[in-house]
XYZ file of C-alpha atoms in Angstrom:
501
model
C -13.339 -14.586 16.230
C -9.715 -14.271 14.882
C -11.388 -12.759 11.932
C -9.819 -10.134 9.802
C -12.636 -7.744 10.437
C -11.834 -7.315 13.987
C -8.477 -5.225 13.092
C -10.925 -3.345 10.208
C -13.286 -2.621 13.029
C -9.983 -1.577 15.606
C -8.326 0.698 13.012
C -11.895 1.894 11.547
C -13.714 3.263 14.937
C -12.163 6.296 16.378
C -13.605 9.759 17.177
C -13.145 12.395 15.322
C -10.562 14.956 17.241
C -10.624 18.570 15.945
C -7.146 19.754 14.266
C -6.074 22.987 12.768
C -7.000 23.543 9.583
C -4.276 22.950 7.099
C -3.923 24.411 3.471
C -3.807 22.038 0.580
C -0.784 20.102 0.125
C 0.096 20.879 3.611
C -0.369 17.305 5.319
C 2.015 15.978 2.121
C 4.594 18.150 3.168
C 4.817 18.013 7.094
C 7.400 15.857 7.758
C 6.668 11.906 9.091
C 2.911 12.376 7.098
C 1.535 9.908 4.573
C 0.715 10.675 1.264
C -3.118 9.461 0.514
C -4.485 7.255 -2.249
C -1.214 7.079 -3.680
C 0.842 4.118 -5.417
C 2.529 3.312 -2.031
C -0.554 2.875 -0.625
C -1.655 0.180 -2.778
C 2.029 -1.247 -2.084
C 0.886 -1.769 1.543
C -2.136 -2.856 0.315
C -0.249 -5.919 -1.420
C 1.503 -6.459 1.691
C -2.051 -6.816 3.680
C -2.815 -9.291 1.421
C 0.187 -11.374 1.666
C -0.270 -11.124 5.839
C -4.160 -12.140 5.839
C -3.126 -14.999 3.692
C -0.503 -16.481 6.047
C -2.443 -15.416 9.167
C -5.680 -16.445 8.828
C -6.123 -18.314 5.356
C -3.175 -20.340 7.231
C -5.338 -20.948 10.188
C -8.379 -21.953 8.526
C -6.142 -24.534 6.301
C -4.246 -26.538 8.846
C -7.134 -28.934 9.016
C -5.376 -31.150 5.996
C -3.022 -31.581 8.860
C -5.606 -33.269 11.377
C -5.628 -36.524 10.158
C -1.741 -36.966 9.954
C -0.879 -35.376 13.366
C -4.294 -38.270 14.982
C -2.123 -40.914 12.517
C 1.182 -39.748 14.061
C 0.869 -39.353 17.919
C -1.939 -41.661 18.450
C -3.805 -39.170 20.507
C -7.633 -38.324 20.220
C -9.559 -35.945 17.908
C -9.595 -33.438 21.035
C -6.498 -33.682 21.772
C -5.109 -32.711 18.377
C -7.798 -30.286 17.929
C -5.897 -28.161 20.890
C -3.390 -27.476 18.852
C -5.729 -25.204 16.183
C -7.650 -23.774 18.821
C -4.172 -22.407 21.471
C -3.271 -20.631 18.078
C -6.341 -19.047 17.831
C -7.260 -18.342 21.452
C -3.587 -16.760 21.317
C -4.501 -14.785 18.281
C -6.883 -13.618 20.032
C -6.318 -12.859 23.380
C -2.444 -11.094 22.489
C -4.371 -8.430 19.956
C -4.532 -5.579 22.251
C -0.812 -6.193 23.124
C 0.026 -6.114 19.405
C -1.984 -3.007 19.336
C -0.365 -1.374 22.497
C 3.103 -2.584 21.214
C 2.461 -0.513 18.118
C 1.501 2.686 19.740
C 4.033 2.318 22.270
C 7.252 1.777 19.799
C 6.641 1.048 15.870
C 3.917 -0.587 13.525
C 7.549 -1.665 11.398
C 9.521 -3.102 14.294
C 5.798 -4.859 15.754
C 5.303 -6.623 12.248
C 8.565 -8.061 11.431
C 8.742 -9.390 14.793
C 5.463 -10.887 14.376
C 6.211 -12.451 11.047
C 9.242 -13.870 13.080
C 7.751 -15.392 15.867
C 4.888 -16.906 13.392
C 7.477 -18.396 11.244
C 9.737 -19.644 14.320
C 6.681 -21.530 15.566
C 5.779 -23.226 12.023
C 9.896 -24.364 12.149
C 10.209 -25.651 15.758
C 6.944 -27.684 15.089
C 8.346 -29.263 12.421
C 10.395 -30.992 14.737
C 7.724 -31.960 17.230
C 7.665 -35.163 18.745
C 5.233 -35.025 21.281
C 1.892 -32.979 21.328
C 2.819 -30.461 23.529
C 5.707 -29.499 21.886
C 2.722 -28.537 18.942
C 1.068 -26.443 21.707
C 4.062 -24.418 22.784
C 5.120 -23.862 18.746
C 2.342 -23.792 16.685
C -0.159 -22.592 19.538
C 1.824 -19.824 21.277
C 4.587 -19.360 19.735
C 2.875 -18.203 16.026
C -0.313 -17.717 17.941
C 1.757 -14.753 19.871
C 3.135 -14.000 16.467
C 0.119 -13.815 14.445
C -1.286 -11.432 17.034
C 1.653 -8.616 16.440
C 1.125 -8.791 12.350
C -2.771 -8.268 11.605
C -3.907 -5.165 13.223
C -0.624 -3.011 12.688
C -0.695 -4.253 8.925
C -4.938 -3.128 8.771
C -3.911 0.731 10.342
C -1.351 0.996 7.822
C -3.561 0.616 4.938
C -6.154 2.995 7.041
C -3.282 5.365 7.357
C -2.424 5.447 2.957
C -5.954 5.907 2.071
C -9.396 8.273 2.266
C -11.638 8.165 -0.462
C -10.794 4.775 -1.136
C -9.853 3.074 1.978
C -13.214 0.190 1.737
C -12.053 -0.371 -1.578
C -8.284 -0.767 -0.058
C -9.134 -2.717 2.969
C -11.800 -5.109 0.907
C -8.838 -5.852 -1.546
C -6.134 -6.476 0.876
C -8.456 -8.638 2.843
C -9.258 -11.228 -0.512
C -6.286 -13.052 0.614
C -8.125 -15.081 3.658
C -10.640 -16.609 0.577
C -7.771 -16.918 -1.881
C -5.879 -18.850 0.258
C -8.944 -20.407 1.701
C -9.351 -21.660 -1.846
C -5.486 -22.687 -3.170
C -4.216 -23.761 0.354
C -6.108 -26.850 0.893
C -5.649 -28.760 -1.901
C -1.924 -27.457 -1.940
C -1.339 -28.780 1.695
C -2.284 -32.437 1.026
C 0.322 -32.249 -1.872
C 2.842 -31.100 0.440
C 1.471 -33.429 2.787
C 1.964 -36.527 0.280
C 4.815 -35.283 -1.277
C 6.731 -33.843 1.862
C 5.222 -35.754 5.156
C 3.969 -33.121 7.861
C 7.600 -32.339 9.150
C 8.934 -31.377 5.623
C 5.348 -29.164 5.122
C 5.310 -27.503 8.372
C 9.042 -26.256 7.657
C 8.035 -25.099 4.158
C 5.166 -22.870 5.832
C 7.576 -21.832 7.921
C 9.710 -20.075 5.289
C 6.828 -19.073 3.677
C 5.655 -17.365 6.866
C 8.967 -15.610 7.019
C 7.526 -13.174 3.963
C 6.015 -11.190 6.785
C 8.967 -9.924 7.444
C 9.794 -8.213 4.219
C 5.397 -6.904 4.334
C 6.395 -5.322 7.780
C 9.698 -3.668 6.525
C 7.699 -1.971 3.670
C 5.869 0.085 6.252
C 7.656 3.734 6.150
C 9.305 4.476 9.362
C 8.086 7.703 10.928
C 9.386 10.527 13.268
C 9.757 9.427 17.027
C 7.601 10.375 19.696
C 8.103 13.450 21.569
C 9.504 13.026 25.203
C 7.672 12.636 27.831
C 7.529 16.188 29.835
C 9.483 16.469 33.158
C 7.561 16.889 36.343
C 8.188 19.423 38.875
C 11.417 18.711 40.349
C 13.192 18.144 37.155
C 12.424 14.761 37.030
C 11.084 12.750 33.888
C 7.608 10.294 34.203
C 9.293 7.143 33.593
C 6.167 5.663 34.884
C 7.120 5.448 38.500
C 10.530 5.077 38.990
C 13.008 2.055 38.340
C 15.062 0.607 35.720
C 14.206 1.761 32.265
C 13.179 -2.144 30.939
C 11.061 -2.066 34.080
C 9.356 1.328 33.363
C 8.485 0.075 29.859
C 6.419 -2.599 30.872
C 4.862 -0.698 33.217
C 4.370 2.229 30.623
C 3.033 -0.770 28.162
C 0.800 -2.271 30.807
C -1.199 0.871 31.263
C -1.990 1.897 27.881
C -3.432 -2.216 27.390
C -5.319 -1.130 30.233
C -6.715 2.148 28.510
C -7.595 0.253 25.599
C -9.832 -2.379 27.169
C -12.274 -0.047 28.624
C -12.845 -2.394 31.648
C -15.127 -0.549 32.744
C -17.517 -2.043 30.068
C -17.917 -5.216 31.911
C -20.698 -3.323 33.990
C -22.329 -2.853 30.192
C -25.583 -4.785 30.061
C -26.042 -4.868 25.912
C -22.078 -5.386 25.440
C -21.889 -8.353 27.646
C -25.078 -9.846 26.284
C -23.542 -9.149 22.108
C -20.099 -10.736 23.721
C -21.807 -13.496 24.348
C -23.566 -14.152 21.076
C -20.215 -13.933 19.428
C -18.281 -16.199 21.320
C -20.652 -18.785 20.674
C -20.557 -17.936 16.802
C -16.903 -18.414 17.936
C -17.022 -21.748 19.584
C -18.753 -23.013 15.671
C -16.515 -21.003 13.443
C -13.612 -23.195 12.922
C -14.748 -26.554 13.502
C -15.516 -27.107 9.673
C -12.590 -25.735 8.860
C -10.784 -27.920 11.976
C -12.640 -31.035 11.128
C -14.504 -30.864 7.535
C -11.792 -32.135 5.075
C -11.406 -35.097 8.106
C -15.135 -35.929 8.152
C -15.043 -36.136 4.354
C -12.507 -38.771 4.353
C -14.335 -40.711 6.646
C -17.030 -40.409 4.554
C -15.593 -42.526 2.368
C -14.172 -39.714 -0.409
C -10.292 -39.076 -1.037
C -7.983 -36.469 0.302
C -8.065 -34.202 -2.845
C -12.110 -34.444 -2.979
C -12.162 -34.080 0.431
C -9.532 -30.882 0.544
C -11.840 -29.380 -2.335
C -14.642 -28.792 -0.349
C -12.467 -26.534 1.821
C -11.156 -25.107 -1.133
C -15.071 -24.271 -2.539
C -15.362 -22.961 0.805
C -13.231 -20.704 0.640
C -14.150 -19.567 -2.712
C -17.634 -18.583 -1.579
C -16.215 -16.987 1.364
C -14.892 -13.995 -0.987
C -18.193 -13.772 -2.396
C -20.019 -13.746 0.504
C -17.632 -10.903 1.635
C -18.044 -8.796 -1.077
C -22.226 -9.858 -0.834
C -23.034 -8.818 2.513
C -20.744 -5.446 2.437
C -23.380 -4.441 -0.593
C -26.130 -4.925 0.990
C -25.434 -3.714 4.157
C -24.771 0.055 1.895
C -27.938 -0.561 0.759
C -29.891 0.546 4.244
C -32.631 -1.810 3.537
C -32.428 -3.516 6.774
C -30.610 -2.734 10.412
C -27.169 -4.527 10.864
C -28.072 -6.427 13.746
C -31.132 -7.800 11.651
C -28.641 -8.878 8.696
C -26.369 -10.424 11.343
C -28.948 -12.253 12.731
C -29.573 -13.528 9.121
C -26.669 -14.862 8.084
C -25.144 -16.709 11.206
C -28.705 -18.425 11.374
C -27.685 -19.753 8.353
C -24.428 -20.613 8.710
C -25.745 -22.613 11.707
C -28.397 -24.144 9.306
C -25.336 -25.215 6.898
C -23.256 -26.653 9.125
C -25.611 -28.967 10.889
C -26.948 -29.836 7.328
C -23.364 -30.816 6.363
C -23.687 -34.653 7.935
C -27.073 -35.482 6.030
C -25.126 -35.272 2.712
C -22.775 -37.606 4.037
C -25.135 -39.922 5.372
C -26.858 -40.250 2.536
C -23.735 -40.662 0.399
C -24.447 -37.445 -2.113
C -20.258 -35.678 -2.474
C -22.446 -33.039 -4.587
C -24.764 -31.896 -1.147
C -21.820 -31.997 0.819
C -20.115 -29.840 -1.781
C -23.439 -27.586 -2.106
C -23.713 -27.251 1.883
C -19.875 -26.062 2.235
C -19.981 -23.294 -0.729
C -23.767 -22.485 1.915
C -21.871 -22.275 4.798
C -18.406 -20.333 3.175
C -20.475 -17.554 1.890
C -22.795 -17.082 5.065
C -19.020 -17.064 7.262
C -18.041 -14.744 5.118
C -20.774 -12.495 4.797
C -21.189 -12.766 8.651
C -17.811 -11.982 9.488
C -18.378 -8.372 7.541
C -20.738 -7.645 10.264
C -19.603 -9.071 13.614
C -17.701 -6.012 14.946
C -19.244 -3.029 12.819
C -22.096 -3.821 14.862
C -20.075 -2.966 17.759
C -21.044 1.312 18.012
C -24.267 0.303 17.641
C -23.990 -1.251 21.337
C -21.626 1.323 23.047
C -20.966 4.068 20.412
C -18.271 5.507 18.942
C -16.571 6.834 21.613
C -15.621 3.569 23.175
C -15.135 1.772 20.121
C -11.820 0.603 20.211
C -11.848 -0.675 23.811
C -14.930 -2.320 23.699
C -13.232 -4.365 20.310
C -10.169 -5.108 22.368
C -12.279 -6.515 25.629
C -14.600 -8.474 22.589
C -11.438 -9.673 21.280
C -10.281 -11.139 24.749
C -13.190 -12.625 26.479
C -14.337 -14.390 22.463
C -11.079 -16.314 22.681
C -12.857 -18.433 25.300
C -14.884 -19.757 22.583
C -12.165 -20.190 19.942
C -10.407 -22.227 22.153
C -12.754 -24.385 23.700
C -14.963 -24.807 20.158
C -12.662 -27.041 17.907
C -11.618 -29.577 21.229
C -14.756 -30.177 22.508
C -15.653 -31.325 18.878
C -12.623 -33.395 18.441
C -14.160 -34.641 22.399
C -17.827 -35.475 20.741
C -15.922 -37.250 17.998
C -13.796 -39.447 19.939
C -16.682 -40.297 22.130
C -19.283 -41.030 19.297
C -16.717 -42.138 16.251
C -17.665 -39.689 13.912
C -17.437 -36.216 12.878
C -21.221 -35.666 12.636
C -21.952 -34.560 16.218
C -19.199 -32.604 16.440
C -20.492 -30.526 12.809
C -23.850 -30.494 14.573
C -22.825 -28.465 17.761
C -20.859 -26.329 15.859
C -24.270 -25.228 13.852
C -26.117 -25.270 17.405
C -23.787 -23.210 18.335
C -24.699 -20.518 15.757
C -28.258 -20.818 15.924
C -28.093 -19.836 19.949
C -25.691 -17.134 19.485
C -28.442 -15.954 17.258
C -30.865 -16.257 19.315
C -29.279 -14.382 22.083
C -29.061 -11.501 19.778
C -32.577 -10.955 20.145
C -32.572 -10.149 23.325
C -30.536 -6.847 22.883
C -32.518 -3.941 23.436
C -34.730 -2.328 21.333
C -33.832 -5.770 18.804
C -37.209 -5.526 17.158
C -36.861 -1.875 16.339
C -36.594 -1.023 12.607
C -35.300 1.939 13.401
C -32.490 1.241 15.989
C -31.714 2.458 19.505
C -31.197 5.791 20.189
C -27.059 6.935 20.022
C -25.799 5.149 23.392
C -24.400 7.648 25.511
C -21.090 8.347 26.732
C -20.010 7.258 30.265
C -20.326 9.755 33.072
C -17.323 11.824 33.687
C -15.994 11.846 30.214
C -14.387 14.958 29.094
C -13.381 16.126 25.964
C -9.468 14.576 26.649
C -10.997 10.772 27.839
C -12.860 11.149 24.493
C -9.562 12.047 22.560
C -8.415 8.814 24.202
C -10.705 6.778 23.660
C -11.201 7.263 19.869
C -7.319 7.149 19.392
C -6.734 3.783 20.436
C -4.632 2.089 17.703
C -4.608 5.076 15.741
C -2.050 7.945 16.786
C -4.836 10.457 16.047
C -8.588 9.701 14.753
C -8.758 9.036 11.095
C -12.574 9.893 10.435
C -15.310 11.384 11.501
C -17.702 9.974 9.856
C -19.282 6.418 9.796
C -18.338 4.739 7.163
C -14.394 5.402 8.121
C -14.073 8.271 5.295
C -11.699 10.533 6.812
C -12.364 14.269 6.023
C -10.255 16.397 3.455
C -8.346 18.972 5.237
C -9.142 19.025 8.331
C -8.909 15.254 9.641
C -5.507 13.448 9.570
C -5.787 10.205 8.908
C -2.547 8.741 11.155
C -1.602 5.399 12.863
C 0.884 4.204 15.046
C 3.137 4.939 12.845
C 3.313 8.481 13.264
């Protein structure tokens, strides 16, 4: 959904890989390891932080800019809403490259690039004058960038912490609310103060502190060389230049990661489908809400505020939903179930108060729908081994991630389509709820749904062997982090490594 909690559920589901035992102190000493729980963990921490606010809380903020960009070009609602909805159907759709890019070379190198590209786009667009110069900057362009930052930036933190690593991940990923919350009202003072050109170019430099979050992550050893085949020569991946065998080499391992094999998966295909229509709703109030406010007659700081509230109850409906999920009182499907039902109920109840003229409903229905998002979005892809098991984790996430962007990117423009063809926003607020409420319902058909006790462990596909397990469960990590659960990597004898290493 271009949630945060898609790289948490990448970096978070591996297998657990047996490794020599090693004596205390050991793993701090071998050269190219990470120290645990330490002070530069929380560093990286702070640099998570910093990313998830100019990746996502960026995303779900450039809806100040809807109204100037119709006022500008003179286009239509769905038209401009294209723009939003390439970034995030980039986002997307590029995260298993990002993720095969950082096994491949490094999680430093893959960052900085990424905060490059994202702050590139932001620049160019500045200078826009027609709307598909928008799609090409602030669509691809930072979309492709924003995909390269995230999910590196999440398995670092996994990599700097054990005991602690909810605690670090929860922390680092406060900045989507935060920003949420300060980055509305802030963009319609750039926005008065600046015009759209002068604010697009200031998030572009701001964008640009990626780079310095990607060159705090420690550098590690290099990879060993690839063995030499009978005959003396190297696998280079089939012969041919070396620029030639690198794509190759980087166009199998996104291949191993997708697991395409669960496309034949009955359960997974039917869960993919509930989430891409939770994906089609997600960002239309955050596309079109500080828009339909104005039209509702209120001003462009009352208006932004909403988002801002929004946002606000986001983080608490984060923080919310992870507690009582540890509780056990209920399965996680159930609780998913719960919450995007009422997100859906929010949204479509998010007109009425501006029918009937009541700024304090429309205020009470977005802090309804901000906590429910949030506290859905804690859920979406834990729920994930439940369906295929931990074993296939991290490719089933990467296929999710690809076939949801169809929903991302067709959501916010057929919106901005309902409102051009009906004159208001309300329509478009009310298929985005509808959209919940089926996704919702199509949970319910997963097997053994109205189980309280859950589905027996799914099993792993015929013919795997102890080495396509290893692979599987590796995935963005260099080497599985936990064996357990909840993520909590074991003492001595698991070694909690990413792509860095």
């Amino acid at each position: 959904m271009g949630w945060p909690e898609r790289a948490t559920g990448n970096a978070m589901a591996t297998a657990r890989v047996e490794q020599p035992a090693r004596s205390p102190g050991a793993e701090r000493a071998t050269p190219g390891a990470l120290a645990q729980d330490g002070a530069r963990g929380w560093v990286m921490v702070g640099a998570l932080f910093v990313c998830s606010t100019l990746v996502f809380g960026l995303i779900r903020s450039l809806g100040a800019f809807f109204v100037e960009f119709v006022q500008y070009f003179q286009e239509s609602a769905q038209a401009i809403s294209w723009i939003t909805s390439i970034g995030v159907a980039t986002q997307q759709l590029c995260s298993p490259l990002g993720t095969a890019l950082c096994n491949a070379y490094d999680a430093q190198r893959v960052v900085m690039a990424g905060g490059f590209l994202a702050s590139l786009g932001l620049i160019l667009a500045s200078q826009a004058r027609s709307l598909p110069h928008l799609y090409l900057t602030m669509g691809l362009t930072s979309g492709l960038g924003w995909s390269l930052v995230f999910t590196p930036m999440v398995a670092t933190v996994m990599a700097h912490f054990t005991r602690r690593r909810t605690l670090a991940l929860g922390v680092g990923f406060t900045g989507v609310g935060v920003s949420s919350f300060v980055f509305a009202p802030l963009f319609q003072y750039m926005l008065d103060n600046f015009g759209w050109r002068g604010s697009l170019l200031i998030l572009g430099g701001l964008s640009l502190n990626i780079v310095p979050c990607g060159a705090l992550i420690r550098p590690t050893r290099k990879k060993a060389p690839p063995r030499p085949k009978a005959g003396g020569k190297a696998d280079n991946g089939g012969g041919g230049g070396g620029g030639a065998s690198a794509f190759r080499s980087l166009l199998r391992r996104v291949y191993r990661y997708l697991e395409l094999s669960l496309l034949a998966h009955g359960p997974f295909l039917t869960y993919t489908l509930a989430i891409t229509f939770f994906n089609a709703g997600y960002f239309v109030p955050y596309v079109h809400l500080v828009a339909h406010g104005r039209q509702a007659g209120y001003s462009e700081y009352r208006a932004a505020f909403v988002m801002s509230a929004t946002g606000a109850a986001d983080i608490v409906g984060r923080v919310a939903a992870g507690w009582l999920t540890d509780l056990g009182r209920a399965r996680l499907v159930h609780m998913l179930t719960g919450w995007t039902g009422l997100t859906g109920v929010f949204i479509v109840l998010m007109p009425l108060a501006s029918v009937a003229g009541s700024y304090g409903l429309l205020l009470g229905f977005g802090l309804g729908y901000g906590f429910c998002a949030g506290a859905l979005t804690s859920l979406v892809f834990a729920g994930v081994p439940e369906i295929v098991g931990m074993g296939r984790m991290v490719g089933a996430l990467g296929l999710l991630s690809m076939l949801e962007s169809v929903g991302g990117l067709l959501g916010p423009p057929l919106s901005g389509y309902l409102r051009d063809r009906t004159g208001s926003y309300i329509t478009s607020l009310v298929a985005a709820g509808c959209c919940f409420l089926l996704g919702s319902l199509i949970l319910t058909t997963l097997p053994h749904y109205f189980s309280w006790t859950g589905p027996p462990p799914p099993r792993p596909p015929d013919g795997d062997g102890q080495e396509e397990r290893q692979d599987a469960g590796a995935g963005l990590l260099g080497s599985p982090a936990s064996g357990s659960t909840n993520g909590t990597a074991s003492k001595d004898s698991d070694h909690s490594q990413t792509c860095l290493a």
